[in-house]
Amino acid sequence: MTSEAALRRRGDTLSWLEASGSPEWFQALRPEGIPDQVDVILITHPRFPEDLSCFFPWAEQLTTAEQERLLRCLRPLLLETVVMPGLTAGMMFLPVHAGDILNPRRTPIARQILLQDAFPMAARYGAKVVCLGGLNGALSRYGHRLTPLARGLGIDVTIGHSITVICVWETLVSALRQLGRTLAAQTVSLVGVGGIGEGLLNLMALRRQWPARLILVDRPRQQGRIRQALSALNVPAHCRVELVDAPAGQALPAEHRAYDADAILTATSQADVIDMAHVRPGTVLVDDSQPHCWSREAAWQRVQSQQDIVPCDTGLVDCTSLEWFSRFNFGFAGERARSTAWSCLVEGLLKGLDPTLPCTLGHPDTQTLAAWDEAFGRFGLAPAPLQCGGHELPMADLRRHFAAADFRSGSA
């Protein structure tokens, strides 16, 4: 077959299960349909073994153990390429899931696949920009493990954290605006002050957008670093900041001060940190975590039954202005679901369209964020419609219910 010969000439080792085992959208993306050059490639991974059914529907008939075994038989998958004005972009999935990356016994294997399989494959497709999704930023020491190889190949590597930070913040601002609330009157909890969390602090300082009260939640050993970061930001006097310890390896208990907030932002790699049963009525939740920090199922059930919380997925960008259109069903909600893209991919798209933008390596500082914040507006981007687990949030109904129930006004 011509496609097989073309792949052999490229020297690639792609996993490919023919159209009989693939969803309809996959049939249009046979190897001969892949352009000779893919300018921007996102390297990401499934969250769970069950996500294999997004690629191969028959995989949902397998047990979790069988899905694990199948995943480990695969090579990196270039699952979709999208041609848009100015560049061609591709999405490559590693055959590892978030649990593998977080498992100390599996982490070296996942890192080897990223460095020795996926990245060289991206280079063979002529990528000028490689962006890292999911936990691949942490897996590559926030991109630094890839820079020597990338430099030799003429590839820019960016980890997506700048646009992710902007998207998280824009999602919060959008939710508050649709509820008729003002940020300056809110108490905001930030659970996890790592790469994304520290970036959010930098963005608050850059935009001079501060809540009335800020509760920072992280492990005790992180307090020194957090205090040092705060000292460089000139937090205004009207914003009261509290540092609160997080218990190791477990959900925050009901009495934890994080639940006192009007809005809870979560950005940590620990699963199920927030127990939906402890979340107070009137709370906005914004989660950008792998694995998830709170149950999407429990949150959506509460929206339907009580209408007393606004639980938002984030890291999703409306890319209509870029003429982005994906065939892949990511389960995004809203009329513009096909024009929605992950923030980590969007950072790569913007870098491909404007090579002068700085690469994000490590925690994004205010100078880096300033450049990306300007680009986010210049390219006409916006957060995707507010959604939870693939369901668009009924914001008009929630606003009416919040007002009728007289939930907390947002005063600190």
Short mmCIF file of C-alpha atoms in Angstrom, two decimals:
data_model
loop_
_atom_site.label_atom_id
_atom_site.label_comp_id
_atom_site.label_asym_id
_atom_site.label_seq_id
_atom_site.Cartn_x
_atom_site.Cartn_y
_atom_site.Cartn_z
CA MET A 1 0.00 0.00 0.00
CA THR A 2 1.15 3.51 -0.80
CA SER A 3 0.48 4.74 2.71
CA GLU A 4 2.58 1.96 4.25
CA ALA A 5 5.43 2.67 1.85
CA ALA A 6 5.28 6.36 2.71
CA LEU A 7 5.46 5.57 6.39
CA ARG A 8 8.43 3.26 5.86
CA ARG A 9 10.25 6.00 3.95
CA ARG A 10 9.73 8.33 6.88
CA GLY A 11 11.03 5.69 9.23
CA ASP A 12 8.06 6.17 11.55
CA THR A 13 6.59 3.47 13.74
CA LEU A 14 2.98 4.52 14.11
CA SER A 15 0.36 2.41 15.79
CA TRP A 16 -2.46 2.08 13.33
CA LEU A 17 -5.59 0.01 13.78
CA GLU A 18 -7.51 0.17 10.52
CA ALA A 19 -10.83 1.90 9.98
CA SER A 20 -12.78 -1.21 10.99
CA GLY A 21 -11.60 -0.62 14.54
CA SER A 22 -11.89 3.15 14.54
CA PRO A 23 -14.62 5.79 14.82
CA GLU A 24 -15.95 7.53 11.73
CA TRP A 25 -13.83 10.65 12.15
CA PHE A 26 -10.70 8.45 12.21
CA GLN A 27 -11.39 7.05 8.73
CA ALA A 28 -10.76 10.48 7.21
CA LEU A 29 -7.31 10.56 8.79
CA ARG A 30 -5.64 7.55 7.19
CA PRO A 31 -1.83 7.86 6.89
CA GLU A 32 -1.99 9.10 3.30
CA GLY A 33 -4.01 12.03 4.60
CA ILE A 34 -1.23 13.27 6.85
CA PRO A 35 0.51 16.34 5.35
CA ASP A 36 4.20 16.16 4.55
CA GLN A 37 4.87 18.72 7.27
CA VAL A 38 3.03 19.28 10.53
CA ASP A 39 4.16 22.68 11.83
CA VAL A 40 2.88 22.40 15.40
CA ILE A 41 2.48 19.14 17.32
CA LEU A 42 0.88 18.77 20.73
CA ILE A 43 2.23 15.78 22.64
CA THR A 44 -0.28 14.71 25.26
CA HIS A 45 -1.69 11.52 26.80
CA PRO A 46 -4.99 9.94 27.89
CA ARG A 47 -6.13 10.70 31.43
CA PHE A 48 -7.26 7.12 32.09
CA PRO A 49 -7.04 3.75 30.28
CA GLU A 50 -10.79 4.10 29.63
CA ASP A 51 -10.01 7.05 27.34
CA LEU A 52 -8.88 4.53 24.72
CA SER A 53 -12.54 4.20 23.76
CA CYS A 54 -12.33 7.77 22.40
CA PHE A 55 -9.90 6.45 19.81
CA PHE A 56 -11.17 2.88 19.40
CA PRO A 57 -14.84 2.46 20.40
CA TRP A 58 -14.54 -1.30 20.82
CA ALA A 59 -12.06 -0.70 23.67
CA GLU A 60 -14.97 0.10 25.99
CA GLN A 61 -15.81 -3.61 25.88
CA LEU A 62 -12.48 -4.39 27.54
CA THR A 63 -11.80 -4.51 31.24
CA THR A 64 -9.56 -1.83 32.75
CA ALA A 65 -6.73 -4.38 32.98
CA GLU A 66 -7.16 -5.24 29.30
CA GLN A 67 -7.19 -1.55 28.38
CA GLU A 68 -3.93 -1.13 30.30
CA ARG A 69 -2.38 -4.03 28.37
CA LEU A 70 -3.58 -2.65 25.04
CA LEU A 71 -2.23 0.81 25.84
CA ARG A 72 1.21 -0.64 26.55
CA CYS A 73 1.24 -2.38 23.16
CA LEU A 74 0.87 0.89 21.28
CA ARG A 75 3.35 3.45 20.08
CA PRO A 76 2.76 7.22 20.05
CA LEU A 77 -0.34 7.97 18.00
CA LEU A 78 -0.61 10.98 15.70
CA LEU A 79 -4.38 10.93 15.81
CA GLU A 80 -5.44 14.08 14.01
CA THR A 81 -3.97 16.81 11.87
CA VAL A 82 -5.80 20.10 11.37
CA VAL A 83 -5.05 22.53 8.54
CA MET A 84 -5.83 26.13 9.47
CA PRO A 85 -4.78 29.48 8.00
CA GLY A 86 -1.04 29.85 8.47
CA LEU A 87 -0.10 26.38 9.67
CA THR A 88 -0.90 22.70 10.09
CA ALA A 89 -1.22 21.26 13.59
CA GLY A 90 -1.27 17.70 14.88
CA MET A 91 -2.22 15.97 18.12
CA MET A 92 -0.02 13.11 19.26
CA PHE A 93 -0.97 10.86 22.17
CA LEU A 94 1.51 8.88 24.21
CA PRO A 95 0.56 5.28 25.08
CA VAL A 96 0.64 6.13 28.79
CA HIS A 97 -2.03 7.64 31.03
CA ALA A 98 -1.83 10.06 33.93
CA GLY A 99 -1.58 7.25 36.48
CA ASP A 100 1.50 5.88 34.70
CA ILE A 101 3.23 9.25 34.80
CA LEU A 102 2.47 9.68 38.51
CA ASN A 103 3.54 6.12 39.36
CA PRO A 104 7.26 6.20 40.32
CA ARG A 105 7.74 2.73 38.82
CA ARG A 106 6.23 3.78 35.49
CA THR A 107 7.53 7.36 35.30
CA PRO A 108 10.92 6.42 33.74
CA ILE A 109 9.15 4.41 31.04
CA ALA A 110 6.78 7.28 30.27
CA ARG A 111 9.70 9.70 30.10
CA GLN A 112 11.60 7.39 27.76
CA ILE A 113 8.60 7.18 25.42
CA LEU A 114 8.34 10.97 25.38
CA LEU A 115 12.04 11.63 24.80
CA GLN A 116 12.99 8.70 22.56
CA ASP A 117 9.80 7.94 20.63
CA ALA A 118 7.35 10.83 20.54
CA PHE A 119 9.68 13.81 20.24
CA PRO A 120 11.82 12.30 17.44
CA MET A 121 8.60 11.39 15.62
CA ALA A 122 7.44 15.00 15.87
CA ALA A 123 10.79 16.09 14.44
CA ARG A 124 10.42 13.70 11.49
CA TYR A 125 7.12 15.33 10.65
CA GLY A 126 8.92 18.66 10.39
CA ALA A 127 7.45 20.23 13.51
CA LYS A 128 8.71 23.73 14.20
CA VAL A 129 6.90 23.90 17.54
CA VAL A 130 6.20 21.11 20.02
CA CYS A 131 3.83 21.87 22.88
CA LEU A 132 3.36 19.59 25.86
CA GLY A 133 -0.03 18.68 27.26
CA GLY A 134 -1.25 16.97 30.40
CA LEU A 135 1.53 15.90 32.74
CA ASN A 136 4.21 15.94 30.04
CA GLY A 137 5.42 19.29 31.31
CA ALA A 138 6.31 17.83 34.69
CA LEU A 139 7.56 14.63 33.02
CA SER A 140 10.10 16.67 31.03
CA ARG A 141 11.08 18.88 33.98
CA TYR A 142 8.86 21.60 32.54
CA GLY A 143 10.42 21.26 29.09
CA HIS A 144 14.05 21.53 30.17
CA ARG A 145 14.83 17.85 29.47
CA LEU A 146 13.85 18.40 25.85
CA THR A 147 15.67 21.67 25.16
CA PRO A 148 19.11 20.21 24.25
CA LEU A 149 17.54 17.86 21.71
CA ALA A 150 15.14 20.53 20.47
CA ARG A 151 17.92 23.07 20.00
CA GLY A 152 19.81 20.69 17.74
CA LEU A 153 16.70 20.05 15.65
CA GLY A 154 15.59 23.66 15.41
CA ILE A 155 12.35 23.02 17.32
CA ASP A 156 10.77 25.36 19.85
CA VAL A 157 9.34 23.62 22.92
CA THR A 158 6.67 25.27 25.03
CA ILE A 159 4.80 23.60 27.88
CA GLY A 160 1.49 25.44 27.54
CA HIS A 161 1.40 26.85 31.07
CA SER A 162 1.12 30.50 30.05
CA ILE A 163 -2.07 30.11 28.02
CA THR A 164 -3.38 27.63 30.60
CA VAL A 165 -2.92 30.20 33.38
CA ILE A 166 -4.71 32.83 31.29
CA CYS A 167 -7.51 30.41 30.45
CA VAL A 168 -8.03 29.40 34.11
CA TRP A 169 -8.28 33.04 35.12
CA GLU A 170 -10.54 33.98 32.20
CA THR A 171 -12.83 31.06 33.10
CA LEU A 172 -13.15 32.36 36.66
CA VAL A 173 -13.76 35.92 35.47
CA SER A 174 -16.39 34.70 33.00
CA ALA A 175 -18.22 32.68 35.67
CA LEU A 176 -18.25 35.60 38.11
CA ARG A 177 -19.43 38.02 35.43
CA GLN A 178 -22.30 35.73 34.41
CA LEU A 179 -23.35 35.46 38.05
CA GLY A 180 -23.25 39.23 38.46
CA ARG A 181 -20.36 39.08 40.94
CA THR A 182 -17.22 41.23 41.12
CA LEU A 183 -13.80 39.70 41.73
CA ALA A 184 -12.79 42.45 44.16
CA ALA A 185 -15.52 41.31 46.57
CA GLN A 186 -14.69 37.59 46.46
CA THR A 187 -12.81 35.17 48.66
CA VAL A 188 -10.78 32.89 46.37
CA SER A 189 -9.06 29.65 47.37
CA LEU A 190 -6.15 28.49 45.24
CA VAL A 191 -5.48 24.81 45.90
CA GLY A 192 -2.03 23.95 44.55
CA VAL A 193 0.56 26.71 44.13
CA GLY A 194 2.86 24.94 41.69
CA GLY A 195 3.47 25.88 38.06
CA ILE A 196 -0.11 26.90 37.27
CA GLY A 197 -0.85 28.24 40.77
CA GLU A 198 2.23 30.44 40.89
CA GLY A 199 1.47 31.58 37.35
CA LEU A 200 -2.00 32.65 38.51
CA LEU A 201 -0.43 34.79 41.24
CA ASN A 202 1.82 36.39 38.62
CA LEU A 203 -1.17 37.06 36.36
CA MET A 204 -3.12 38.68 39.22
CA ALA A 205 -0.16 40.99 39.75
CA LEU A 206 0.25 41.67 36.03
CA ARG A 207 -3.41 42.56 35.53
CA ARG A 208 -3.81 44.09 38.99
CA GLN A 209 -6.86 41.92 39.51
CA TRP A 210 -7.01 40.75 43.12
CA PRO A 211 -9.83 39.31 45.23
CA ALA A 212 -10.69 40.62 48.68
CA ARG A 213 -9.23 37.53 50.30
CA LEU A 214 -6.88 34.88 48.90
CA ILE A 215 -6.45 31.47 50.55
CA LEU A 216 -3.38 29.61 49.27
CA VAL A 217 -3.39 25.86 49.94
CA ASP A 218 -0.34 23.64 49.52
CA ARG A 219 1.96 21.26 51.39
CA PRO A 220 3.82 22.69 54.41
CA ARG A 221 7.19 22.32 52.68
CA GLN A 222 6.04 24.72 49.95
CA GLN A 223 5.29 27.64 52.27
CA GLY A 224 8.77 29.17 52.07
CA ARG A 225 8.70 29.22 48.28
CA ILE A 226 5.18 30.65 48.24
CA ARG A 227 6.07 33.42 50.70
CA GLN A 228 9.07 34.32 48.58
CA ALA A 229 6.90 34.48 45.45
CA LEU A 230 4.36 36.69 47.22
CA SER A 231 7.03 39.09 48.45
CA ALA A 232 7.98 39.87 44.86
CA LEU A 233 4.42 40.62 43.75
CA ASN A 234 3.45 43.66 45.84
CA VAL A 235 0.06 42.25 46.81
CA PRO A 236 -2.22 45.23 47.56
CA ALA A 237 -3.27 45.87 51.14
CA HIS A 238 -6.95 45.30 50.39
CA CYS A 239 -6.25 41.64 49.49
CA ARG A 240 -5.83 39.53 52.62
CA VAL A 241 -3.63 36.49 51.95
CA GLU A 242 -3.63 33.32 54.04
CA LEU A 243 -1.36 30.30 53.65
CA VAL A 244 -3.04 27.07 54.70
CA ASP A 245 -1.54 23.58 54.83
CA ALA A 246 -3.01 20.75 52.77
CA PRO A 247 -3.09 17.26 54.30
CA ALA A 248 -0.88 14.86 52.38
CA GLY A 249 -2.52 12.37 50.05
CA GLN A 250 -6.15 12.93 50.98
CA ALA A 251 -9.15 15.12 50.27
CA LEU A 252 -9.48 18.37 52.16
CA PRO A 253 -11.66 17.72 55.23
CA ALA A 254 -14.99 19.48 55.69
CA GLU A 255 -13.55 22.01 58.13
CA HIS A 256 -10.69 23.06 55.84
CA ARG A 257 -10.60 26.80 55.16
CA ALA A 258 -10.45 26.25 51.41
CA TYR A 259 -14.19 25.60 51.51
CA ASP A 260 -14.81 29.06 53.02
CA ALA A 261 -14.24 30.63 49.60
CA ASP A 262 -16.68 32.01 47.07
CA ALA A 263 -14.49 30.48 44.35
CA ILE A 264 -12.11 27.51 44.49
CA LEU A 265 -9.37 27.20 41.87
CA THR A 266 -7.62 23.83 41.78
CA ALA A 267 -4.36 23.10 39.99
CA THR A 268 -2.66 20.04 41.44
CA SER A 269 -1.79 16.50 40.39
CA GLN A 270 -3.52 14.93 43.40
CA ALA A 271 -6.87 13.44 42.49
CA ASP A 272 -10.13 14.17 44.32
CA VAL A 273 -8.75 16.86 46.60
CA ILE A 274 -12.14 18.54 46.79
CA ASP A 275 -15.08 16.58 48.21
CA MET A 276 -18.23 17.87 46.54
CA ALA A 277 -20.22 17.10 49.69
CA HIS A 278 -18.18 19.73 51.57
CA VAL A 279 -18.52 22.50 48.97
CA ARG A 280 -20.71 25.32 50.26
CA PRO A 281 -23.74 26.54 48.30
CA GLY A 282 -22.93 29.48 46.03
CA THR A 283 -19.38 28.33 45.23
CA VAL A 284 -17.72 28.65 41.82
CA LEU A 285 -15.20 25.86 41.12
CA VAL A 286 -12.57 26.00 38.38
CA ASP A 287 -10.40 22.91 37.89
CA ASP A 288 -7.34 22.49 35.69
CA SER A 289 -5.89 19.26 37.03
CA GLN A 290 -4.81 15.84 35.89
CA PRO A 291 -6.29 13.76 37.39
CA HIS A 292 -9.39 15.80 38.25
CA CYS A 293 -9.51 17.48 41.66
CA TRP A 294 -13.24 16.92 42.02
CA SER A 295 -15.78 14.51 40.59
CA ARG A 296 -17.43 15.76 37.42
CA GLU A 297 -20.29 13.33 37.92
CA ALA A 298 -21.00 14.49 41.48
CA ALA A 299 -20.69 18.13 40.46
CA TRP A 300 -23.07 17.82 37.52
CA GLN A 301 -25.57 15.88 39.62
CA ARG A 302 -25.52 18.72 42.14
CA VAL A 303 -26.05 21.29 39.39
CA GLN A 304 -29.10 19.38 38.22
CA SER A 305 -30.56 18.66 41.64
CA GLN A 306 -29.69 21.78 43.64
CA GLN A 307 -28.38 24.44 41.23
CA ASP A 308 -26.20 25.83 44.01
CA ILE A 309 -22.67 25.56 42.56
CA VAL A 310 -20.94 26.52 39.30
CA PRO A 311 -18.37 23.75 38.59
CA CYS A 312 -16.19 24.65 35.59
CA ASP A 313 -13.77 22.62 33.55
CA THR A 314 -11.02 24.88 32.31
CA GLY A 315 -8.00 24.82 30.04
CA LEU A 316 -10.45 25.00 27.10
CA VAL A 317 -10.18 27.85 24.59
CA ASP A 318 -12.67 28.99 21.96
CA CYS A 319 -10.49 29.13 18.83
CA THR A 320 -13.14 30.26 16.36
CA SER A 321 -11.03 33.32 15.54
CA LEU A 322 -8.16 31.05 14.43
CA GLU A 323 -10.50 29.04 12.15
CA TRP A 324 -9.63 25.93 14.14
CA PHE A 325 -11.93 22.95 13.54
CA SER A 326 -11.32 19.47 14.95
CA ARG A 327 -13.09 16.27 13.93
CA PHE A 328 -12.01 14.55 17.12
CA ASN A 329 -14.80 14.22 19.68
CA PHE A 330 -13.16 15.40 22.90
CA GLY A 331 -16.54 15.63 24.59
CA PHE A 332 -16.44 19.42 24.74
CA ALA A 333 -19.82 21.11 25.21
CA GLY A 334 -21.55 23.94 23.40
CA GLU A 335 -22.23 24.92 19.80
CA ARG A 336 -18.54 25.67 19.25
CA ALA A 337 -17.24 22.36 20.56
CA ARG A 338 -15.41 21.61 17.30
CA SER A 339 -13.72 25.01 17.48
CA THR A 340 -12.57 24.41 21.06
CA ALA A 341 -8.98 23.39 21.81
CA TRP A 342 -6.92 22.66 24.88
CA SER A 343 -4.95 25.62 26.18
CA CYS A 344 -1.65 23.73 25.90
CA LEU A 345 -2.28 23.21 22.18
CA VAL A 346 -3.37 26.83 21.74
CA GLU A 347 -0.02 28.00 23.10
CA GLY A 348 1.66 26.00 20.34
CA LEU A 349 -0.70 27.39 17.70
CA LEU A 350 0.03 30.97 18.71
CA LYS A 351 3.77 30.27 18.80
CA GLY A 352 3.50 28.85 15.29
CA LEU A 353 1.61 31.93 14.08
CA ASP A 354 3.88 34.38 15.93
CA PRO A 355 7.41 32.96 16.39
CA THR A 356 8.43 36.04 18.43
CA LEU A 357 6.37 34.82 21.39
CA PRO A 358 8.57 33.41 24.19
CA CYS A 359 8.59 29.70 24.93
CA THR A 360 7.16 28.80 28.32
CA LEU A 361 9.66 26.65 30.22
CA GLY A 362 9.26 26.23 33.95
CA HIS A 363 6.84 28.42 35.89
CA PRO A 364 5.63 31.35 33.73
CA ASP A 365 6.89 34.66 35.12
CA THR A 366 5.17 38.02 34.68
CA GLN A 367 7.24 38.99 31.62
CA THR A 368 6.39 35.76 29.81
CA LEU A 369 2.74 36.00 30.85
CA ALA A 370 2.54 39.59 29.62
CA ALA A 371 3.53 38.52 26.10
CA TRP A 372 1.04 35.65 26.03
CA ASP A 373 -1.74 37.71 27.62
CA GLU A 374 -1.35 40.30 24.87
CA ALA A 375 -1.38 37.57 22.21
CA PHE A 376 -4.49 35.94 23.70
CA GLY A 377 -6.37 39.19 23.14
CA ARG A 378 -4.72 40.06 19.83
CA PHE A 379 -5.75 36.75 18.26
CA GLY A 380 -9.33 37.15 19.50
CA LEU A 381 -9.35 34.15 21.83
CA ALA A 382 -11.78 33.53 24.68
CA PRO A 383 -12.48 30.76 27.18
CA ALA A 384 -14.82 28.07 25.90
CA PRO A 385 -18.45 28.11 27.09
CA LEU A 386 -18.60 27.19 30.77
CA GLN A 387 -18.99 23.44 31.09
CA CYS A 388 -18.65 20.49 33.43
CA GLY A 389 -17.81 17.00 32.24
CA GLY A 390 -19.08 17.62 28.72
CA HIS A 391 -22.25 19.41 29.84
CA GLU A 392 -22.71 23.10 29.13
CA LEU A 393 -23.60 24.88 32.35
CA PRO A 394 -27.05 26.56 32.36
CA MET A 395 -25.66 29.88 33.51
CA ALA A 396 -28.86 31.91 33.09
CA ASP A 397 -30.76 29.43 35.27
CA LEU A 398 -27.94 29.29 37.81
CA ARG A 399 -27.79 33.06 38.06
CA ARG A 400 -31.53 33.26 38.72
CA HIS A 401 -31.33 30.49 41.30
CA PHE A 402 -28.31 32.07 43.01
CA ALA A 403 -30.14 35.39 43.24
CA ALA A 404 -33.35 33.83 44.55
CA ALA A 405 -31.51 31.73 47.12
CA ASP A 406 -29.52 34.77 48.30
CA PHE A 407 -26.21 32.93 48.41
CA ARG A 408 -23.22 34.69 49.89
CA SER A 409 -22.82 38.14 48.39
CA GLY A 410 -19.09 37.71 47.89
CA SER A 411 -18.00 40.04 50.66
CA ALA A 412 -14.88 38.84 52.45
#
